[in-house]
Coordinates of C-alpha atoms and ligand atoms in Angstrom, one line a residue:
X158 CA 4.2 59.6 -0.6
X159 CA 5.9 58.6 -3.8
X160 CA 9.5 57.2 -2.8
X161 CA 10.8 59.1 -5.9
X162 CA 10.1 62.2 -4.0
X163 CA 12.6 61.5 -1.7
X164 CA 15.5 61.1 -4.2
X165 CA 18.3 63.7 -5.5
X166 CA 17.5 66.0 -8.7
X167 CA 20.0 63.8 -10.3
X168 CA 17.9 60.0 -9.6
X169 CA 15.2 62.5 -10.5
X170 CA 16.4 63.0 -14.1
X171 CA 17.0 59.2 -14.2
X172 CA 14.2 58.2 -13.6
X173 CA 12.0 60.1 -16.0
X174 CA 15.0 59.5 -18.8
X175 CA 14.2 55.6 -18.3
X176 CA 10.4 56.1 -18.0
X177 CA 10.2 55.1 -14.7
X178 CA 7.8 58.0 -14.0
X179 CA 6.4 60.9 -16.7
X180 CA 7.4 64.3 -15.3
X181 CA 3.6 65.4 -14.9
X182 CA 3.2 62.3 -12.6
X183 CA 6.2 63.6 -10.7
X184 CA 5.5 67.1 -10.8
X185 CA 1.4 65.8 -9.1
X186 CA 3.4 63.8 -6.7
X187 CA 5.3 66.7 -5.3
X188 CA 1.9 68.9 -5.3
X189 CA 0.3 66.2 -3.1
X190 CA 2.6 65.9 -0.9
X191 CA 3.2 70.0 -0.7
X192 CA -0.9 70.1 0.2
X193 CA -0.7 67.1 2.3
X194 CA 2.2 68.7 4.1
X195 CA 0.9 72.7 4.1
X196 CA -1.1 73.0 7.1
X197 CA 1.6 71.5 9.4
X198 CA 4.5 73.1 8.2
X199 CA 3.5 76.7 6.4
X200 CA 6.3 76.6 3.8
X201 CA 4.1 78.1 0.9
X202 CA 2.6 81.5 0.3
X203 CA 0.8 79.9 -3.0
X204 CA 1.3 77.0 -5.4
X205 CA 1.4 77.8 -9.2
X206 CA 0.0 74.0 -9.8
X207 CA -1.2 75.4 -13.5
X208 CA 2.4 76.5 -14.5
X209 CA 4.1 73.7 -13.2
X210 CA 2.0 71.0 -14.9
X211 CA 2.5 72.9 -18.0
X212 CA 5.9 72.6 -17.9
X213 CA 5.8 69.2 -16.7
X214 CA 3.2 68.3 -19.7
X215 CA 6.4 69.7 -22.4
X216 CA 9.2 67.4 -20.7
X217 CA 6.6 64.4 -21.4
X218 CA 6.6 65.7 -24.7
X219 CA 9.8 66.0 -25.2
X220 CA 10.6 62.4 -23.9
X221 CA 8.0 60.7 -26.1
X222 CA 10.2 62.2 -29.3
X223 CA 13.4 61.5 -27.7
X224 CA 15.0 64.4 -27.5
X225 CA 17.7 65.6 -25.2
X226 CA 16.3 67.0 -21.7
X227 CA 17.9 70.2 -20.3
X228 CA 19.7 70.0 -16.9
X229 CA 17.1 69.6 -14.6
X230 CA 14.1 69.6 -16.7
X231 CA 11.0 68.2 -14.9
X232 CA 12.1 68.3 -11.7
X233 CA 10.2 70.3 -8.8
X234 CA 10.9 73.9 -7.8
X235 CA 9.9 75.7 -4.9
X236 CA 11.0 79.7 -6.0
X237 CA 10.7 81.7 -2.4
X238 CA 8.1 84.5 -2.8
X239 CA 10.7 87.5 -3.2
X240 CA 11.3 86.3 -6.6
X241 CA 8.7 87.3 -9.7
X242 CA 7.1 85.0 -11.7
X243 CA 4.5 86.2 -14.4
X244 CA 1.4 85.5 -13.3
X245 CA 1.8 84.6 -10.3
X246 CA 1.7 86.3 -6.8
X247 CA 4.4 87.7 -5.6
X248 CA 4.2 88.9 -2.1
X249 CA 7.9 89.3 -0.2
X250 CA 5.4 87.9 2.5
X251 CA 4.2 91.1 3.4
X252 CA 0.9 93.1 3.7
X253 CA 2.1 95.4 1.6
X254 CA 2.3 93.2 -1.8
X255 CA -0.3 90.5 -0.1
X256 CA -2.2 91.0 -3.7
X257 CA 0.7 92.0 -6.1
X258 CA 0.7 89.7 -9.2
X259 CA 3.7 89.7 -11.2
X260 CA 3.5 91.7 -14.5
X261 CA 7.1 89.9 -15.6
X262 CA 9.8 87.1 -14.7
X263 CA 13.2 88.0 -13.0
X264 CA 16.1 86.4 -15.0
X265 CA 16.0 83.3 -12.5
X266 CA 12.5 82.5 -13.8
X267 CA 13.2 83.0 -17.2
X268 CA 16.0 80.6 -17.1
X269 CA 14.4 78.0 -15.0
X270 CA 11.4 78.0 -17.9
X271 CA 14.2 77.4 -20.7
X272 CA 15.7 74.5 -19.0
X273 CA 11.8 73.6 -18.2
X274 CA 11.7 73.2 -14.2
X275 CA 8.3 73.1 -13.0
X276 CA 7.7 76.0 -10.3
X277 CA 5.4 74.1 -8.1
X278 CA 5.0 77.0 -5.7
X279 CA 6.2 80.4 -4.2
X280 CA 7.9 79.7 -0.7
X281 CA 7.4 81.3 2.4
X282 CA 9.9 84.1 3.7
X283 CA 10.1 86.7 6.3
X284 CA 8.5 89.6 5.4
X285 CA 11.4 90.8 2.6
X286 CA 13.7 88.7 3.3
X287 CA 14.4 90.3 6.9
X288 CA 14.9 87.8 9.6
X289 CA 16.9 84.4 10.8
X290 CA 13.7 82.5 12.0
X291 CA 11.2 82.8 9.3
X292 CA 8.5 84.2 11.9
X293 CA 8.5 87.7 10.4
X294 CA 5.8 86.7 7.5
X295 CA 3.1 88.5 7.8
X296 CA 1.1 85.7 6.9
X297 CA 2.4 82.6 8.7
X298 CA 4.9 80.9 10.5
X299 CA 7.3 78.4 8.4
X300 CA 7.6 74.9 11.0
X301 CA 11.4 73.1 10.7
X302 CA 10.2 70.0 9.3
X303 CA 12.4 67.9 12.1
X304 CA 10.6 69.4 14.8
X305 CA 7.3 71.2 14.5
X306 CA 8.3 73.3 17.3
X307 CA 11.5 74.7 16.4
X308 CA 11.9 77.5 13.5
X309 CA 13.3 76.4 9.7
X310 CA 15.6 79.5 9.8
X311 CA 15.2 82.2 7.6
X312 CA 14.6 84.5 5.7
X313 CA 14.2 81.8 3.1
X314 CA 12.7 79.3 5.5
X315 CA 10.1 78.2 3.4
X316 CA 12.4 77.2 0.8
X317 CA 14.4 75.2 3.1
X318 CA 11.4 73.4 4.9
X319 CA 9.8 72.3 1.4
X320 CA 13.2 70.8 0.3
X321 CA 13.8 69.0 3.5
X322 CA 10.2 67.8 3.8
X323 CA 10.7 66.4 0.0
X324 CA 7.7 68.6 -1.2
X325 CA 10.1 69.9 -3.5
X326 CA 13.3 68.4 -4.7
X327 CA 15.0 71.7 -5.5
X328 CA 14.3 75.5 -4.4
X329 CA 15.9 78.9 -5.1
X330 CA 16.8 81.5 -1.8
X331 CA 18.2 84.4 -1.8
X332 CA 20.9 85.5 0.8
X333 CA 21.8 88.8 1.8
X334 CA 23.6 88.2 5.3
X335 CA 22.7 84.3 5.8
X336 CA 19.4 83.6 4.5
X337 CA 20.0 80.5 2.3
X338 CA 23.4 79.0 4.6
X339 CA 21.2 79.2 8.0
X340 CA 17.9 78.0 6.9
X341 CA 20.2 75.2 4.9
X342 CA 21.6 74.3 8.2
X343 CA 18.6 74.4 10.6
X344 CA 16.7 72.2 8.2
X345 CA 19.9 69.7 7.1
X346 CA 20.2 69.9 3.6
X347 CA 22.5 71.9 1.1
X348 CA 22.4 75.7 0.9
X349 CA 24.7 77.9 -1.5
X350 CA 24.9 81.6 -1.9
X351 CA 27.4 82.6 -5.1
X352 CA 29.9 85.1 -5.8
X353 CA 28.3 88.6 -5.8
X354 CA 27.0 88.8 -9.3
X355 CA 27.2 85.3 -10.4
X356 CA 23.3 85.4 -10.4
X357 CA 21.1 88.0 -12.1
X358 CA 19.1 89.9 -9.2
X359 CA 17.0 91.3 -11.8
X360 CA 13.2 90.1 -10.8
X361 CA 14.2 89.7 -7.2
X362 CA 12.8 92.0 -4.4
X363 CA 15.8 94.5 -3.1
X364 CA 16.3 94.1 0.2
X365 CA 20.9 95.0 0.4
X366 CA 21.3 95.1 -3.3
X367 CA 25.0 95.6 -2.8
X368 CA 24.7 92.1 -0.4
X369 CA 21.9 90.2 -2.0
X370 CA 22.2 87.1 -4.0
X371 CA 20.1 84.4 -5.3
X372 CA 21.2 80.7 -4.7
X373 CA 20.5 76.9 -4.9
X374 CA 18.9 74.9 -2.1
X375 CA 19.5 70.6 -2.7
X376 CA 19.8 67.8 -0.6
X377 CA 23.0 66.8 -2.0
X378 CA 26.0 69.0 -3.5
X379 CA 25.9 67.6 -7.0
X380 CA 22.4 68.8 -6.8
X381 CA 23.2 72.1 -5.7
X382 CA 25.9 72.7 -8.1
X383 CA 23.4 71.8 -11.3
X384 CA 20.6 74.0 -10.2
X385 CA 23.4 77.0 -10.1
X386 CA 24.3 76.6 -13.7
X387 CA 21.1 76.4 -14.4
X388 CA 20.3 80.2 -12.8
X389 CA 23.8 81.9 -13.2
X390 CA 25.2 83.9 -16.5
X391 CA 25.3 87.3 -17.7
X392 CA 22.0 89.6 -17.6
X393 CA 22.3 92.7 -19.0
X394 CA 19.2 94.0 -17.1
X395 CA 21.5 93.8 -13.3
X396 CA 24.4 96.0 -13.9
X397 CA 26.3 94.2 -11.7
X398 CA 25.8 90.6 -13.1
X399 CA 29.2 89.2 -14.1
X400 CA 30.2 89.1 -17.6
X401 CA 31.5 85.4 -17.4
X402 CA 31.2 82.6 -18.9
X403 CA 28.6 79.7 -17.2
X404 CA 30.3 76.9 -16.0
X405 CA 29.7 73.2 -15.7
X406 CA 30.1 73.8 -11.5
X407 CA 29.3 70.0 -10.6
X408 CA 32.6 69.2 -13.2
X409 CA 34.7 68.8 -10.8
X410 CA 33.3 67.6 -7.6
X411 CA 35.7 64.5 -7.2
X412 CA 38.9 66.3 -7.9
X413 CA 41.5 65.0 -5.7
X414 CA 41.7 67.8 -2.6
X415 CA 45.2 65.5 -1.3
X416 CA 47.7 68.2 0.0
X417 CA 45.1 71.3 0.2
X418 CA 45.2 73.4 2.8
X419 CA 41.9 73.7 4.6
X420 CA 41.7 77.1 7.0
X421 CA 39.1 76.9 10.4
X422 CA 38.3 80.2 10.9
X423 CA 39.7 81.0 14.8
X424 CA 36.9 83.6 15.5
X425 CA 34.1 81.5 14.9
X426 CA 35.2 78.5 16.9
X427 CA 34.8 80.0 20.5
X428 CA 31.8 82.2 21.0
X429 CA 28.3 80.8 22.0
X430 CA 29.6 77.2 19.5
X431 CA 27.3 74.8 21.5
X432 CA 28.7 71.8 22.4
X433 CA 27.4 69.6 19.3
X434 CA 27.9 71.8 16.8
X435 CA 32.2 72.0 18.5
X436 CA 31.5 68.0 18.2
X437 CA 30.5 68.2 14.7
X438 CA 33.4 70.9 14.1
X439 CA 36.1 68.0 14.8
X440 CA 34.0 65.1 12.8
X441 CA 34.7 67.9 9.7
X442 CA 38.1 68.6 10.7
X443 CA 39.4 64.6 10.5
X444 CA 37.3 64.4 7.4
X445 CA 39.3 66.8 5.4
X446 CA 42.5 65.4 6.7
X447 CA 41.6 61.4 6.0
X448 CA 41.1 63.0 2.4
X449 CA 44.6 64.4 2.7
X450 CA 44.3 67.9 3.6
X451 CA 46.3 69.7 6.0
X452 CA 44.1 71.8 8.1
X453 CA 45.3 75.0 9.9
X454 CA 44.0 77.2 12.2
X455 CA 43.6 81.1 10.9
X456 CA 42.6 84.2 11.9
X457 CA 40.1 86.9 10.4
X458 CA 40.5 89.4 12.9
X459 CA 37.4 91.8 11.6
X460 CA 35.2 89.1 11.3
X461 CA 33.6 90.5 14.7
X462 CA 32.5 93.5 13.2
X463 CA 30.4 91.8 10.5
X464 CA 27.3 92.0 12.4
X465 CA 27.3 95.7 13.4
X466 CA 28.3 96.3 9.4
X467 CA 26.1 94.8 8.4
X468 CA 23.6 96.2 10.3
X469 CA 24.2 99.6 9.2
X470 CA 25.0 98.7 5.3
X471 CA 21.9 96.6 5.1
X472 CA 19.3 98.6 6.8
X473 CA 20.6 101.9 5.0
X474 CA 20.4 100.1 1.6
X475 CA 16.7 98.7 2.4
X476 CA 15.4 101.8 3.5
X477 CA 16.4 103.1 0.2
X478 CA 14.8 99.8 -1.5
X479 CA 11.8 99.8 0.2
X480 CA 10.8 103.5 -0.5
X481 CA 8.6 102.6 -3.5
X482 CA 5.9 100.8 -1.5
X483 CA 4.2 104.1 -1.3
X484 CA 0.5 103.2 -2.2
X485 CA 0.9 104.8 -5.7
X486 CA 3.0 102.0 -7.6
X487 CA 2.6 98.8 -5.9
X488 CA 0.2 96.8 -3.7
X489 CA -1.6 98.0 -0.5
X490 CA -2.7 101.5 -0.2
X491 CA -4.6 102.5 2.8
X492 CA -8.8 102.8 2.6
X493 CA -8.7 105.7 5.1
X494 CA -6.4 108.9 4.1
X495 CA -7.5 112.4 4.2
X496 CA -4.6 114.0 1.6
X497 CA -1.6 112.4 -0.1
X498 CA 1.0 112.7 2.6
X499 CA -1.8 110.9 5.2
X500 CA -2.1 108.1 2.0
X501 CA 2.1 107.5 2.4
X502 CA 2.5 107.4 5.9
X503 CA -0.8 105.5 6.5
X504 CA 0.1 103.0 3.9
X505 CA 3.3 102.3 5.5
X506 CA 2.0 102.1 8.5
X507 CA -0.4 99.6 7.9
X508 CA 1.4 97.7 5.3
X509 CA 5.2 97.0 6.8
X510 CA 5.9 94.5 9.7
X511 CA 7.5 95.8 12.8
X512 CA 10.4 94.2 11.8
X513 CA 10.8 95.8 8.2
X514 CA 10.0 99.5 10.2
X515 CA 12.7 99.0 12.1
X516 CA 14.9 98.6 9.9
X517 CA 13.7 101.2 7.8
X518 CA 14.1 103.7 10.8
X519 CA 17.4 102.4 11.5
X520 CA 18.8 102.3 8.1
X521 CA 17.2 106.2 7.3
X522 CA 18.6 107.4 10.6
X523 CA 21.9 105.9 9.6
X524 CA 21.8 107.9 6.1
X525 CA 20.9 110.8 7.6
X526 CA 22.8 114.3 7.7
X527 CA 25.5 114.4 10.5
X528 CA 25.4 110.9 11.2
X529 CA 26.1 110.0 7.3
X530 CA 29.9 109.8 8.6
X531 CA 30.1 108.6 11.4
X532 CA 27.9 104.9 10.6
X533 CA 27.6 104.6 6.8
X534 CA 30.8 106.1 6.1
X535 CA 32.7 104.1 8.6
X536 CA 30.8 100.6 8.1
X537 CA 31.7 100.8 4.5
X538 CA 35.4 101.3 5.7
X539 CA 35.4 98.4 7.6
X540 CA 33.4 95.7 5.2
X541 CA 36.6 96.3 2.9
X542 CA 38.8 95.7 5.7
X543 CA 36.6 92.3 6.0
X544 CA 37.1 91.4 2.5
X545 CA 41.0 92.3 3.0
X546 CA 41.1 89.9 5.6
X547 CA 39.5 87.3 3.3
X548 CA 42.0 88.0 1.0
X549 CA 45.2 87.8 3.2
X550 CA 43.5 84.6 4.7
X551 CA 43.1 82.8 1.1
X552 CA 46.8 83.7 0.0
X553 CA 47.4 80.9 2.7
X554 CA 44.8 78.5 2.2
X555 CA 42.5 76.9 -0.5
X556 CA 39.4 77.0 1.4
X557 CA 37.7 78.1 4.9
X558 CA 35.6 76.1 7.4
X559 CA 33.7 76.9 10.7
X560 CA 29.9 76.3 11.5
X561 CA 27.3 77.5 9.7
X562 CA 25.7 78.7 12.9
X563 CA 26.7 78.7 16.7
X564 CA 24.0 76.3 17.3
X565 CA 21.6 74.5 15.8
X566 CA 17.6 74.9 15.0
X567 CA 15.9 76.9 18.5
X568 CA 12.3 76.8 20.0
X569 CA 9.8 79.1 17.7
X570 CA 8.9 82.0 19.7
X571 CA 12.4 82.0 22.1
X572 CA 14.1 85.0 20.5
X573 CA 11.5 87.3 18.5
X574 CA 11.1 89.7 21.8
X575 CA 14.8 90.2 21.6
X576 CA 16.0 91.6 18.0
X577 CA 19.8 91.5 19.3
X578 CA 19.8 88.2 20.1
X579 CA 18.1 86.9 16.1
X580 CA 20.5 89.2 14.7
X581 CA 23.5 87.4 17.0
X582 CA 22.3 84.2 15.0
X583 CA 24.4 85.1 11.9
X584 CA 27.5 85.8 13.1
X585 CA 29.1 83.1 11.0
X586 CA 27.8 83.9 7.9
X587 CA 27.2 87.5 7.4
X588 CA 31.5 88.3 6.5
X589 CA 31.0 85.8 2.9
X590 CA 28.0 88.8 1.9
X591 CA 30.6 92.0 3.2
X592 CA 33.1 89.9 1.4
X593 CA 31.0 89.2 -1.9
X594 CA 32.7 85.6 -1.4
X595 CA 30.6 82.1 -2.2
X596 CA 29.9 80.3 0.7
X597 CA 27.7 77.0 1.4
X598 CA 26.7 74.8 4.1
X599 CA 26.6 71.5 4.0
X600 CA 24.6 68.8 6.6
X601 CA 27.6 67.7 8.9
X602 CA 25.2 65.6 11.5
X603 CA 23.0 66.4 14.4
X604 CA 22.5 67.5 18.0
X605 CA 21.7 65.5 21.2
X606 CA 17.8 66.5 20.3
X607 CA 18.5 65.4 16.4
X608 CA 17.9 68.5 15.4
X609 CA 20.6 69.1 12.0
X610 CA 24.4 71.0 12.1
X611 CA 25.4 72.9 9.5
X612 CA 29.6 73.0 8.4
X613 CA 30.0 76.4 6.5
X614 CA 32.6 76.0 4.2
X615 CA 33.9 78.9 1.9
X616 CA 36.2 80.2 -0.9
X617 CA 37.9 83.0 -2.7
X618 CA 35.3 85.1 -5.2
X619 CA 35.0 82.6 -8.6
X620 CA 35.9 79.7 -7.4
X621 CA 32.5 78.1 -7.1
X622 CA 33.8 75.1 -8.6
X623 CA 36.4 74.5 -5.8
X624 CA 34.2 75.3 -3.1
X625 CA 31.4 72.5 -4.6
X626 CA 34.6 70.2 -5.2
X627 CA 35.3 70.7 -1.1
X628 CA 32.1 70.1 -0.3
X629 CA 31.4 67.4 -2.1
X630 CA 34.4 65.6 -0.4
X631 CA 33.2 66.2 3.2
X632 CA 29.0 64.7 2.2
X633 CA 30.6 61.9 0.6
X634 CA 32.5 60.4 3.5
X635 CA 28.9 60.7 5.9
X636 CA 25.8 59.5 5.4
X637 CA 23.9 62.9 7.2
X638 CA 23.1 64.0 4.3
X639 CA 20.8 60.6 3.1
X640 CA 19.0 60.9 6.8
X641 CA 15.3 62.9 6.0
X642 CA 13.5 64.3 8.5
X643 CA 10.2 61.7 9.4
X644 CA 7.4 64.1 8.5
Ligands
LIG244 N1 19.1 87.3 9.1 C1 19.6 88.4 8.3 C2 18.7 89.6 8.4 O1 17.7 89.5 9.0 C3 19.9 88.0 6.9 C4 18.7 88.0 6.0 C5 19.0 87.6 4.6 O2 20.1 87.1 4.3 N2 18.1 88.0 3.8 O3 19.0 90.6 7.8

């Protein structure tokens, strides 16, 4: 493989500014190695090799005149296959939209063409974005690229396996109760879901809309924290995209963090935290106090409850979302229906993973008359009782900590008979989506097997910058996050 692959988005941009390499050699590079890599590791639902040479081929062009390069401009994109892209298939890795080309680009897209980042390819997912192991697609498994054997994480497994593999230097999630932070930390690189809102969803495939948000995967932080200005900004076509300003996010990476207060979060620190990940816990700990920060132990008393709200919130909002694949509007429709209502059901039937039915049946049974109360109600009572905690909690400290996940990367095929136990899997990171809070994870080393850690670290709504700034300062005083896996 090219050794170029292998370097940050920012050596990247180096690189083709000093004519080391042309950005359609680059752009080829990380096709090869995506086709060499496909078969082993499953991380693509398509590649889009036209677009992305195309918008390789008008970086080159711009070079040879010398003009200025936008942030990130030739360097390859993996966008995970819930997102649309004109042109190109967009399947949410199900049956159901197995042929669905996209008529349009979401915002994301749209903004990744102006800043002229070649899309090499549409990323593997669970089938809509449902699942922590990335072995709900209906079409393939994704393979964690340190060990064949174990799952990448998910939903946006894909994404992470292509970054970590180097097929592609940079790739886009989207997280709705975990699914950029765990797939980040199963595969050892740099995952980042924003503030609720930062990000346009508009072109993404609902799955929660009130919990879904699109963010950057990297290998490095600086990395991460470029490809979010890149995305985020005000789109009036999501009525709940924030009417901010874009920030320069990587600005302040190396701001001193001496005399901070850094919060572990209590509750995640004691259930099912293997022993590696505890180990990794304390490397992080020391590490923010050798850069001067006082760290404190604090409590988020209804953090326990995220899973069973989320649960409820995110299966009632999906059922909702997912009503349109009816066989009229979209994709699949059934060969073999005797009336209309035999077209709907049949459709569904045939089209949807067992995975997306159940939580279609869960979420509708949860919406429904008489029970309305007593679980939709009541879960959205408590998720602001989460985000008060958050809120009480960052009145004392600048920023939280705990793991990313209990424990690290398991065995594909050890938890999809047991729903409870791959919904147990995102216990740490499901509160930041209730909450509407950014939230990252960063690599913070590896287990007995060498299989990566994750350290979750998180901050108040807005303050992307900070939590990039804290991050940054943990990554710089380890070396985990230069180690790549050996595929
Ligand atoms: N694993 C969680 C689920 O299955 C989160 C998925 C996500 O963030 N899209 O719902």
């Amino acid at each position: 493989m090219n050794e170029l692959l292998k370097k940050s988005a920012t050596e990247q941009s180096k690189a083709l500014k000093n004519k080391e390499i042309s950005a359609v050699e680059l752009t080829k590079a990380a096709l090869e190695r995506t086709k060499n890599l496909e078969e082993k590791l499953g991380a693509f639902n398509s590649l889009t090799e036209d677009i992305a040479l195309a918008t390789a081929k008008k970086v080159d062009e711009k070079i040879a005149k010398g003009e200025d390069l936008p942030l990130l401009a030739g360097i390859p994109l993996a966008l995970k296959d819930n997102m649309n892209m004109k042109g190109s298939k967009t399947t949410a890795s199900s049956k159901i939209l197995e042929n669905f080309v996209s008529p349009f680009n979401a915002t994301i897209t749209d903004k990744l063409f102006n800043n002229l980042v070649p899309i090499i390819g549409k990323a593997n997912l669970d089938e809509f974005a449902m699942g922590s192991s990335n072995e709900n697609s209906a079409f393939k498994k994704v393979h964690n690229p340190w060990n064949l054997n174990k799952v990448p994480g998910g939903s946006s497994g894909g994404s992470a396996a292509a970054v970590a593999a180097c097929d592609a230097t940079l790739a886009l999630g989207s997280d709705t109760g975990g699914s950029i932070r765990l797939p980040a930390s199963f595969c050892g690189i740099v995952g980042m879901k924003p503030t609720y809102g930062r990000v346009s969803r508009y072109g993404l495939i609902a799955f929660a809309s009130s919990l879904d948000q699109i963010g950057p995967f990297a290998r490095t932080v600086e990395d991460a924290a470029n490809l979010l200005e890149v995305i985020s900004g005000h789109d009036t076509k999501d009525s709940t995209s924030l009417n901010l300003p874009v920030e320069h996010f990587a600005g302040n990476l190396n701001n001193d963090i001496k005399g901070k207060k850094v919060g572990v979060i209590k509750e995640l620190m004691t259930e099912g935290l293997s022993d590696d990940v505890a180990k990794a816990m304390e490397v992080a700990i020391e590490s923010y106090k050798k850069a001067g920060c006082e760290v404190v132990e604090v409590s988020l008393p209804r953090i326990k409850y995220s899973i069973g709200i989320y649960y409820i919130l995110a299966t009632a909002e999906c059922s909702s979302n997912l009503a349109r694949f009816d066989g009229v509007r979209y994709g699949y429709r059934t060969m073999d229906a005797k009336n209309l209502m035999e077209m709907y059901t049949k459709t569904r039937a045939e089209g949807f993973g067992p995975e997306v039915k159940r939580r279609i049946m869960l979420g509708t049974y949860a919406l429904s008359s008489g029970y309305y109360d007593a679980y939709y109600k009541k879960a959205q009572q408590m998720r602001a009782l989460v985000t008060e905690d958050f809120l009480k909690v960052f009145k004392e400290v600048d920023i939280l900590i705990s793991p990313t996940c209990p424990n690290t990367a398991f065995d594909m095929g050890s938890k999809t008979s047991d729903p409870l136990a791959m919904y147990l899997t995102d216990i740490a990171t499901i509160s930041a989506n209730l909450a509407g809070i950014p939230a990252m994870s960063v690599p913070a080393g590896f287990d007995k097997d060498g299989m990566p850690i994750g350290l979750q670290v998180l901050a108040p709504q807005l303050e992307e910058s900070r939590l990039f700034n804290f991050a940054y300062k943990f990554e710089q005083q380890h070396d985990f996050y230069k180690q790549l896996a050996n595929i």
